[in-house]
Amino acid sequence: EIEVVEDAVAAGVDTTNHVVQLCTSYLHDNSSNWSWNTYNDDIMWACRAFIRAYQLTGNTSYLYTAQANWDIAFNRGWCISCGGGLYQDTGSGASFCTCGNAPGADAAFMLYTNLNGLRSTNTYYLGRAQLIYGWMVTNVWNTAGNGGVEEGPDDPNVYFSYDQGTFSDIALWLGDTAKVEAVVNFTKSEWGSIWQSFGTGSDAGIFNTI
């Protein structure tokens, strides 16, 4: 929801003051250390929002907060023993959902492009973005041959519009335009001009804004 306002600021129909108010409220409610939240996808979405807040305001505390919490989620959630994939939850039996991996890759690339020059990061976050993207290409992209991105290896033929959006972001930033076009064509075929419905009262409805 913070990203909705950030889009509005970028479009010239809202102000950065609104973004500052939302980030201040978020930190008041959740603190600046989000490790208490076991859901890594929640943290990666928040990282996206806070990096964008830095881009709009120039307040480096937003950027450094995103960096610290991205590190927490990735270091505890990336499954080295099983060949990769970011667990949605740190609990046992969690899934490797695209809703955690795609925004995680997005945020890693955003950290790479925004931290260089402020902090010496070399290409660490670029490497992590490429790592997560490579895992998604192998495990969730176009497995049914339709050009779409599945919600996860455990959710075949399950598609969400926000997964298509966040996957397309990192594909574009890494120069894989062929996959961007394939995902866009799938999205147009799957939903056309009608928003995907997540049900009345569902908190997932806001994800259509991606």
PDB file of C-alpha atoms in Angstrom:
ATOM      1  CA  GLU A   1       0.000   0.000   0.000  1.00  0.00           C
ATOM      2  CA  ILE A   2       2.949   2.331   0.606  1.00  0.00           C
ATOM      3  CA  GLU A   3       4.075   1.568  -2.940  1.00  0.00           C
ATOM      4  CA  VAL A   4       0.683   2.725  -4.227  1.00  0.00           C
ATOM      5  CA  VAL A   5       1.367   6.152  -2.735  1.00  0.00           C
ATOM      6  CA  GLU A   6       4.925   6.086  -4.080  1.00  0.00           C
ATOM      7  CA  ASP A   7       3.492   5.443  -7.550  1.00  0.00           C
ATOM      8  CA  ALA A   8       1.174   8.390  -7.021  1.00  0.00           C
ATOM      9  CA  VAL A   9       4.111  10.623  -6.072  1.00  0.00           C
ATOM     10  CA  ALA A  10       6.003   9.501  -9.178  1.00  0.00           C
ATOM     11  CA  ALA A  11       2.914  10.359 -11.241  1.00  0.00           C
ATOM     12  CA  GLY A  12       2.722  13.821  -9.672  1.00  0.00           C
ATOM     13  CA  VAL A  13      -0.608  13.340  -7.898  1.00  0.00           C
ATOM     14  CA  ASP A  14       0.667  13.043  -4.309  1.00  0.00           C
ATOM     15  CA  THR A  15       3.565  14.350  -2.228  1.00  0.00           C
ATOM     16  CA  THR A  16       6.555  12.794  -0.499  1.00  0.00           C
ATOM     17  CA  ASN A  17       5.137  14.028   2.818  1.00  0.00           C
ATOM     18  CA  HIS A  18       2.525  11.287   2.552  1.00  0.00           C
ATOM     19  CA  VAL A  19       5.265   8.688   2.013  1.00  0.00           C
ATOM     20  CA  VAL A  20       7.165   9.973   5.061  1.00  0.00           C
ATOM     21  CA  GLN A  21       4.026   9.758   7.199  1.00  0.00           C
ATOM     22  CA  LEU A  22       3.394   6.171   6.094  1.00  0.00           C
ATOM     23  CA  CYS A  23       6.983   5.039   6.685  1.00  0.00           C
ATOM     24  CA  THR A  24       7.033   6.725  10.090  1.00  0.00           C
ATOM     25  CA  SER A  25       3.813   4.958  11.021  1.00  0.00           C
ATOM     26  CA  TYR A  26       5.146   1.641   9.726  1.00  0.00           C
ATOM     27  CA  LEU A  27       8.300   1.918  11.826  1.00  0.00           C
ATOM     28  CA  HIS A  28       6.260   2.943  14.862  1.00  0.00           C
ATOM     29  CA  ASP A  29       4.067  -0.134  14.513  1.00  0.00           C
ATOM     30  CA  ASN A  30       6.730  -2.637  13.466  1.00  0.00           C
ATOM     31  CA  SER A  31      10.089  -1.190  14.698  1.00  0.00           C
ATOM     32  CA  SER A  32      13.095  -0.940  12.388  1.00  0.00           C
ATOM     33  CA  ASN A  33      14.049  -4.586  12.942  1.00  0.00           C
ATOM     34  CA  TRP A  34      11.511  -6.826  11.259  1.00  0.00           C
ATOM     35  CA  SER A  35      13.018 -10.162  12.293  1.00  0.00           C
ATOM     36  CA  TRP A  36      10.054 -10.761  14.626  1.00  0.00           C
ATOM     37  CA  ASN A  37       7.969 -11.328  11.476  1.00  0.00           C
ATOM     38  CA  THR A  38       8.648 -14.906  10.378  1.00  0.00           C
ATOM     39  CA  TYR A  39       7.276 -14.261   6.889  1.00  0.00           C
ATOM     40  CA  ASN A  40      10.151 -13.415   4.575  1.00  0.00           C
ATOM     41  CA  ASP A  41       7.797 -12.301   1.810  1.00  0.00           C
ATOM     42  CA  ASP A  42       6.381  -9.593   4.092  1.00  0.00           C
ATOM     43  CA  ILE A  43       9.889  -8.304   4.737  1.00  0.00           C
ATOM     44  CA  MET A  44      10.862  -8.280   1.066  1.00  0.00           C
ATOM     45  CA  TRP A  45       7.746  -6.309   0.134  1.00  0.00           C
ATOM     46  CA  ALA A  46       8.534  -3.793   2.874  1.00  0.00           C
ATOM     47  CA  CYS A  47      12.115  -3.534   1.631  1.00  0.00           C
ATOM     48  CA  ARG A  48      10.846  -2.552  -1.813  1.00  0.00           C
ATOM     49  CA  ALA A  49       8.680   0.150  -0.287  1.00  0.00           C
ATOM     50  CA  PHE A  50      11.466   1.568   1.888  1.00  0.00           C
ATOM     51  CA  ILE A  51      14.038   1.629  -0.909  1.00  0.00           C
ATOM     52  CA  ARG A  52      11.561   3.539  -3.025  1.00  0.00           C
ATOM     53  CA  ALA A  53      10.943   5.886  -0.096  1.00  0.00           C
ATOM     54  CA  TYR A  54      14.671   6.619  -0.076  1.00  0.00           C
ATOM     55  CA  GLN A  55      14.610   7.260  -3.819  1.00  0.00           C
ATOM     56  CA  LEU A  56      11.800   9.782  -3.399  1.00  0.00           C
ATOM     57  CA  THR A  57      13.013  11.541  -0.253  1.00  0.00           C
ATOM     58  CA  GLY A  58      16.795  11.078  -0.147  1.00  0.00           C
ATOM     59  CA  ASN A  59      16.512   9.873   3.462  1.00  0.00           C
ATOM     60  CA  THR A  60      19.246   7.224   3.699  1.00  0.00           C
ATOM     61  CA  SER A  61      17.777   5.744   6.896  1.00  0.00           C
ATOM     62  CA  TYR A  62      15.047   4.184   4.747  1.00  0.00           C
ATOM     63  CA  LEU A  63      17.663   2.606   2.505  1.00  0.00           C
ATOM     64  CA  TYR A  64      19.763   1.266   5.370  1.00  0.00           C
ATOM     65  CA  THR A  65      16.683  -0.103   7.138  1.00  0.00           C
ATOM     66  CA  ALA A  66      15.783  -1.982   3.956  1.00  0.00           C
ATOM     67  CA  GLN A  67      19.329  -3.297   3.619  1.00  0.00           C
ATOM     68  CA  ALA A  68      19.471  -4.615   7.191  1.00  0.00           C
ATOM     69  CA  ASN A  69      16.118  -6.350   6.929  1.00  0.00           C
ATOM     70  CA  TRP A  70      16.793  -7.772   3.465  1.00  0.00           C
ATOM     71  CA  ASP A  71      19.915  -9.366   4.928  1.00  0.00           C
ATOM     72  CA  ILE A  72      17.861 -10.853   7.777  1.00  0.00           C
ATOM     73  CA  ALA A  73      15.265 -12.387   5.459  1.00  0.00           C
ATOM     74  CA  PHE A  74      17.753 -13.729   2.924  1.00  0.00           C
ATOM     75  CA  ASN A  75      20.252 -15.121   5.428  1.00  0.00           C
ATOM     76  CA  ARG A  76      17.594 -17.032   7.337  1.00  0.00           C
ATOM     77  CA  GLY A  77      15.359 -17.913   4.382  1.00  0.00           C
ATOM     78  CA  TRP A  78      17.568 -18.954   1.467  1.00  0.00           C
ATOM     79  CA  CYS A  79      17.763 -22.743   1.340  1.00  0.00           C
ATOM     80  CA  ILE A  80      21.364 -23.648   0.538  1.00  0.00           C
ATOM     81  CA  SER A  81      20.912 -27.363   1.230  1.00  0.00           C
ATOM     82  CA  CYS A  82      18.093 -27.766  -1.299  1.00  0.00           C
ATOM     83  CA  GLY A  83      19.603 -25.828  -4.166  1.00  0.00           C
ATOM     84  CA  GLY A  84      18.068 -22.466  -3.489  1.00  0.00           C
ATOM     85  CA  GLY A  85      14.723 -20.821  -3.082  1.00  0.00           C
ATOM     86  CA  LEU A  86      13.653 -18.367  -0.407  1.00  0.00           C
ATOM     87  CA  TYR A  87      11.279 -19.853   2.156  1.00  0.00           C
ATOM     88  CA  GLN A  88       8.112 -17.805   2.536  1.00  0.00           C
ATOM     89  CA  ASP A  89       8.171 -18.518   6.267  1.00  0.00           C
ATOM     90  CA  THR A  90      11.037 -19.484   8.504  1.00  0.00           C
ATOM     91  CA  GLY A  91       8.882 -22.260   9.965  1.00  0.00           C
ATOM     92  CA  SER A  92       9.273 -25.881   8.955  1.00  0.00           C
ATOM     93  CA  GLY A  93       7.395 -27.013   5.886  1.00  0.00           C
ATOM     94  CA  ALA A  94       7.229 -23.545   4.391  1.00  0.00           C
ATOM     95  CA  SER A  95       6.902 -23.105   0.642  1.00  0.00           C
ATOM     96  CA  PHE A  96       9.190 -21.386  -1.836  1.00  0.00           C
ATOM     97  CA  CYS A  97       6.616 -18.941  -3.133  1.00  0.00           C
ATOM     98  CA  THR A  98       7.198 -16.450  -5.922  1.00  0.00           C
ATOM     99  CA  CYS A  99       5.602 -13.771  -3.727  1.00  0.00           C
ATOM    100  CA  GLY A 100       8.743 -13.926  -1.572  1.00  0.00           C
ATOM    101  CA  ASN A 101      11.411 -14.640  -4.172  1.00  0.00           C
ATOM    102  CA  ALA A 102      10.415 -12.072  -6.799  1.00  0.00           C
ATOM    103  CA  PRO A 103      10.211  -9.032  -4.497  1.00  0.00           C
ATOM    104  CA  GLY A 104      13.374 -10.339  -2.822  1.00  0.00           C
ATOM    105  CA  ALA A 105      15.188 -10.262  -6.160  1.00  0.00           C
ATOM    106  CA  ASP A 106      13.700  -6.844  -6.927  1.00  0.00           C
ATOM    107  CA  ALA A 107      14.862  -5.434  -3.609  1.00  0.00           C
ATOM    108  CA  ALA A 108      18.336  -6.941  -4.022  1.00  0.00           C
ATOM    109  CA  PHE A 109      18.775  -5.222  -7.375  1.00  0.00           C
ATOM    110  CA  MET A 110      17.407  -1.969  -5.948  1.00  0.00           C
ATOM    111  CA  LEU A 111      19.935  -2.187  -3.111  1.00  0.00           C
ATOM    112  CA  TYR A 112      22.704  -2.773  -5.646  1.00  0.00           C
ATOM    113  CA  THR A 113      21.781   0.281  -7.695  1.00  0.00           C
ATOM    114  CA  ASN A 114      21.180   2.588  -4.723  1.00  0.00           C
ATOM    115  CA  LEU A 115      23.845   1.553  -2.203  1.00  0.00           C
ATOM    116  CA  ASN A 116      26.828   1.813  -4.539  1.00  0.00           C
ATOM    117  CA  GLY A 117      28.345   5.198  -3.896  1.00  0.00           C
ATOM    118  CA  LEU A 118      26.867   5.375  -0.407  1.00  0.00           C
ATOM    119  CA  ARG A 119      28.252   2.158   1.005  1.00  0.00           C
ATOM    120  CA  SER A 120      30.888  -0.115  -0.465  1.00  0.00           C
ATOM    121  CA  THR A 121      28.843  -3.125  -1.600  1.00  0.00           C
ATOM    122  CA  ASN A 122      30.655  -4.032  -4.817  1.00  0.00           C
ATOM    123  CA  THR A 123      28.328  -6.426  -6.629  1.00  0.00           C
ATOM    124  CA  TYR A 124      27.060  -8.461  -3.685  1.00  0.00           C
ATOM    125  CA  TYR A 125      23.400  -7.517  -4.061  1.00  0.00           C
ATOM    126  CA  LEU A 126      23.552  -7.794  -7.841  1.00  0.00           C
ATOM    127  CA  GLY A 127      24.800 -11.353  -7.360  1.00  0.00           C
ATOM    128  CA  ARG A 128      21.948 -12.129  -4.968  1.00  0.00           C
ATOM    129  CA  ALA A 129      19.406 -10.694  -7.419  1.00  0.00           C
ATOM    130  CA  GLN A 130      20.841 -12.871 -10.193  1.00  0.00           C
ATOM    131  CA  LEU A 131      20.849 -15.892  -7.881  1.00  0.00           C
ATOM    132  CA  ILE A 132      17.186 -15.553  -6.924  1.00  0.00           C
ATOM    133  CA  TYR A 133      16.168 -14.769 -10.500  1.00  0.00           C
ATOM    134  CA  GLY A 134      17.984 -17.835 -11.773  1.00  0.00           C
ATOM    135  CA  TRP A 135      16.136 -19.991  -9.267  1.00  0.00           C
ATOM    136  CA  MET A 136      12.795 -18.561 -10.383  1.00  0.00           C
ATOM    137  CA  VAL A 137      13.562 -19.120 -14.063  1.00  0.00           C
ATOM    138  CA  THR A 138      14.279 -22.770 -13.310  1.00  0.00           C
ATOM    139  CA  ASN A 139      11.438 -23.410 -10.882  1.00  0.00           C
ATOM    140  CA  VAL A 140       8.436 -21.143 -11.465  1.00  0.00           C
ATOM    141  CA  TRP A 141       8.647 -19.442 -14.865  1.00  0.00           C
ATOM    142  CA  ASN A 142       6.774 -20.896 -17.830  1.00  0.00           C
ATOM    143  CA  THR A 143       6.729 -24.437 -16.441  1.00  0.00           C
ATOM    144  CA  ALA A 144       3.394 -25.002 -18.174  1.00  0.00           C
ATOM    145  CA  GLY A 145       4.696 -23.518 -21.431  1.00  0.00           C
ATOM    146  CA  ASN A 146       2.308 -20.563 -21.326  1.00  0.00           C
ATOM    147  CA  GLY A 147       4.743 -17.746 -20.507  1.00  0.00           C
ATOM    148  CA  GLY A 148       3.412 -17.217 -16.992  1.00  0.00           C
ATOM    149  CA  VAL A 149       5.025 -17.310 -13.553  1.00  0.00           C
ATOM    150  CA  GLU A 150       3.572 -19.809 -11.080  1.00  0.00           C
ATOM    151  CA  GLU A 151       3.165 -19.004  -7.386  1.00  0.00           C
ATOM    152  CA  GLY A 152       5.664 -21.707  -6.465  1.00  0.00           C
ATOM    153  CA  PRO A 153       6.981 -25.195  -7.254  1.00  0.00           C
ATOM    154  CA  ASP A 154       4.369 -26.562  -4.844  1.00  0.00           C
ATOM    155  CA  ASP A 155       1.566 -24.590  -6.553  1.00  0.00           C
ATOM    156  CA  PRO A 156       1.503 -25.701 -10.199  1.00  0.00           C
ATOM    157  CA  ASN A 157      -0.867 -23.746 -12.449  1.00  0.00           C
ATOM    158  CA  VAL A 158      -1.527 -21.167  -9.703  1.00  0.00           C
ATOM    159  CA  TYR A 159      -1.009 -17.644 -11.024  1.00  0.00           C
ATOM    160  CA  PHE A 160      -1.231 -14.256  -9.345  1.00  0.00           C
ATOM    161  CA  SER A 161      -1.040 -10.929 -11.139  1.00  0.00           C
ATOM    162  CA  TYR A 162       1.411  -9.502  -8.605  1.00  0.00           C
ATOM    163  CA  ASP A 163       3.854 -12.369  -9.252  1.00  0.00           C
ATOM    164  CA  GLN A 164       3.854 -11.489 -12.936  1.00  0.00           C
ATOM    165  CA  GLY A 165       4.639  -7.876 -12.050  1.00  0.00           C
ATOM    166  CA  THR A 166       7.483  -8.445  -9.609  1.00  0.00           C
ATOM    167  CA  PHE A 167       9.060 -11.124 -11.802  1.00  0.00           C
ATOM    168  CA  SER A 168       8.875  -8.779 -14.783  1.00  0.00           C
ATOM    169  CA  ASP A 169      10.646  -6.043 -12.804  1.00  0.00           C
ATOM    170  CA  ILE A 170      13.753  -8.117 -12.125  1.00  0.00           C
ATOM    171  CA  ALA A 171      13.701  -9.684 -15.608  1.00  0.00           C
ATOM    172  CA  LEU A 172      13.697  -6.196 -17.130  1.00  0.00           C
ATOM    173  CA  TRP A 173      16.426  -4.876 -14.832  1.00  0.00           C
ATOM    174  CA  LEU A 174      18.649  -7.872 -15.611  1.00  0.00           C
ATOM    175  CA  GLY A 175      18.105  -7.411 -19.346  1.00  0.00           C
ATOM    176  CA  ASP A 176      15.979 -10.512 -19.979  1.00  0.00           C
ATOM    177  CA  THR A 177      13.445  -8.721 -22.146  1.00  0.00           C
ATOM    178  CA  ALA A 178      12.242 -11.897 -23.870  1.00  0.00           C
ATOM    179  CA  LYS A 179      10.819 -13.168 -20.584  1.00  0.00           C
ATOM    180  CA  VAL A 180       9.271  -9.781 -19.849  1.00  0.00           C
ATOM    181  CA  GLU A 181       7.407  -9.949 -23.145  1.00  0.00           C
ATOM    182  CA  ALA A 182       6.345 -13.541 -22.512  1.00  0.00           C
ATOM    183  CA  VAL A 183       4.969 -12.675 -19.061  1.00  0.00           C
ATOM    184  CA  VAL A 184       3.150  -9.605 -20.380  1.00  0.00           C
ATOM    185  CA  ASN A 185       1.535 -11.658 -23.128  1.00  0.00           C
ATOM    186  CA  PHE A 186       0.497 -14.294 -20.574  1.00  0.00           C
ATOM    187  CA  THR A 187      -0.980 -11.617 -18.307  1.00  0.00           C
ATOM    188  CA  LYS A 188      -2.999 -10.107 -21.149  1.00  0.00           C
ATOM    189  CA  SER A 189      -4.220 -13.565 -22.135  1.00  0.00           C
ATOM    190  CA  GLU A 190      -5.036 -14.595 -18.562  1.00  0.00           C
ATOM    191  CA  TRP A 191      -6.811 -11.472 -17.327  1.00  0.00           C
ATOM    192  CA  GLY A 192      -7.099  -9.034 -20.218  1.00  0.00           C
ATOM    193  CA  SER A 193      -8.221  -5.649 -18.955  1.00  0.00           C
ATOM    194  CA  ILE A 194     -10.062  -7.075 -15.923  1.00  0.00           C
ATOM    195  CA  TRP A 195      -8.233  -7.074 -12.588  1.00  0.00           C
ATOM    196  CA  GLN A 196      -7.654 -10.423 -10.980  1.00  0.00           C
ATOM    197  CA  SER A 197     -10.085 -10.851  -8.092  1.00  0.00           C
ATOM    198  CA  PHE A 198      -8.792 -11.929  -4.669  1.00  0.00           C
ATOM    199  CA  GLY A 199     -12.192 -11.898  -2.987  1.00  0.00           C
ATOM    200  CA  THR A 200     -14.132  -9.396  -0.933  1.00  0.00           C
ATOM    201  CA  GLY A 201     -12.279  -8.321   2.201  1.00  0.00           C
ATOM    202  CA  SER A 202      -9.033 -10.040   1.244  1.00  0.00           C
ATOM    203  CA  ASP A 203      -5.840  -8.147   2.028  1.00  0.00           C
ATOM    204  CA  ALA A 204      -4.436  -9.484  -1.245  1.00  0.00           C
ATOM    205  CA  GLY A 205      -6.653  -7.197  -3.330  1.00  0.00           C
ATOM    206  CA  ILE A 206      -4.144  -4.372  -3.008  1.00  0.00           C
ATOM    207  CA  PHE A 207      -1.579  -6.538  -4.798  1.00  0.00           C
ATOM    208  CA  ASN A 208      -3.287  -5.702  -8.085  1.00  0.00           C
ATOM    209  CA  THR A 209      -1.523  -2.350  -7.919  1.00  0.00           C
ATOM    210  CA  ILE A 210       1.760  -4.107  -8.714  1.00  0.00           C
TER     211      ILE A 210
END
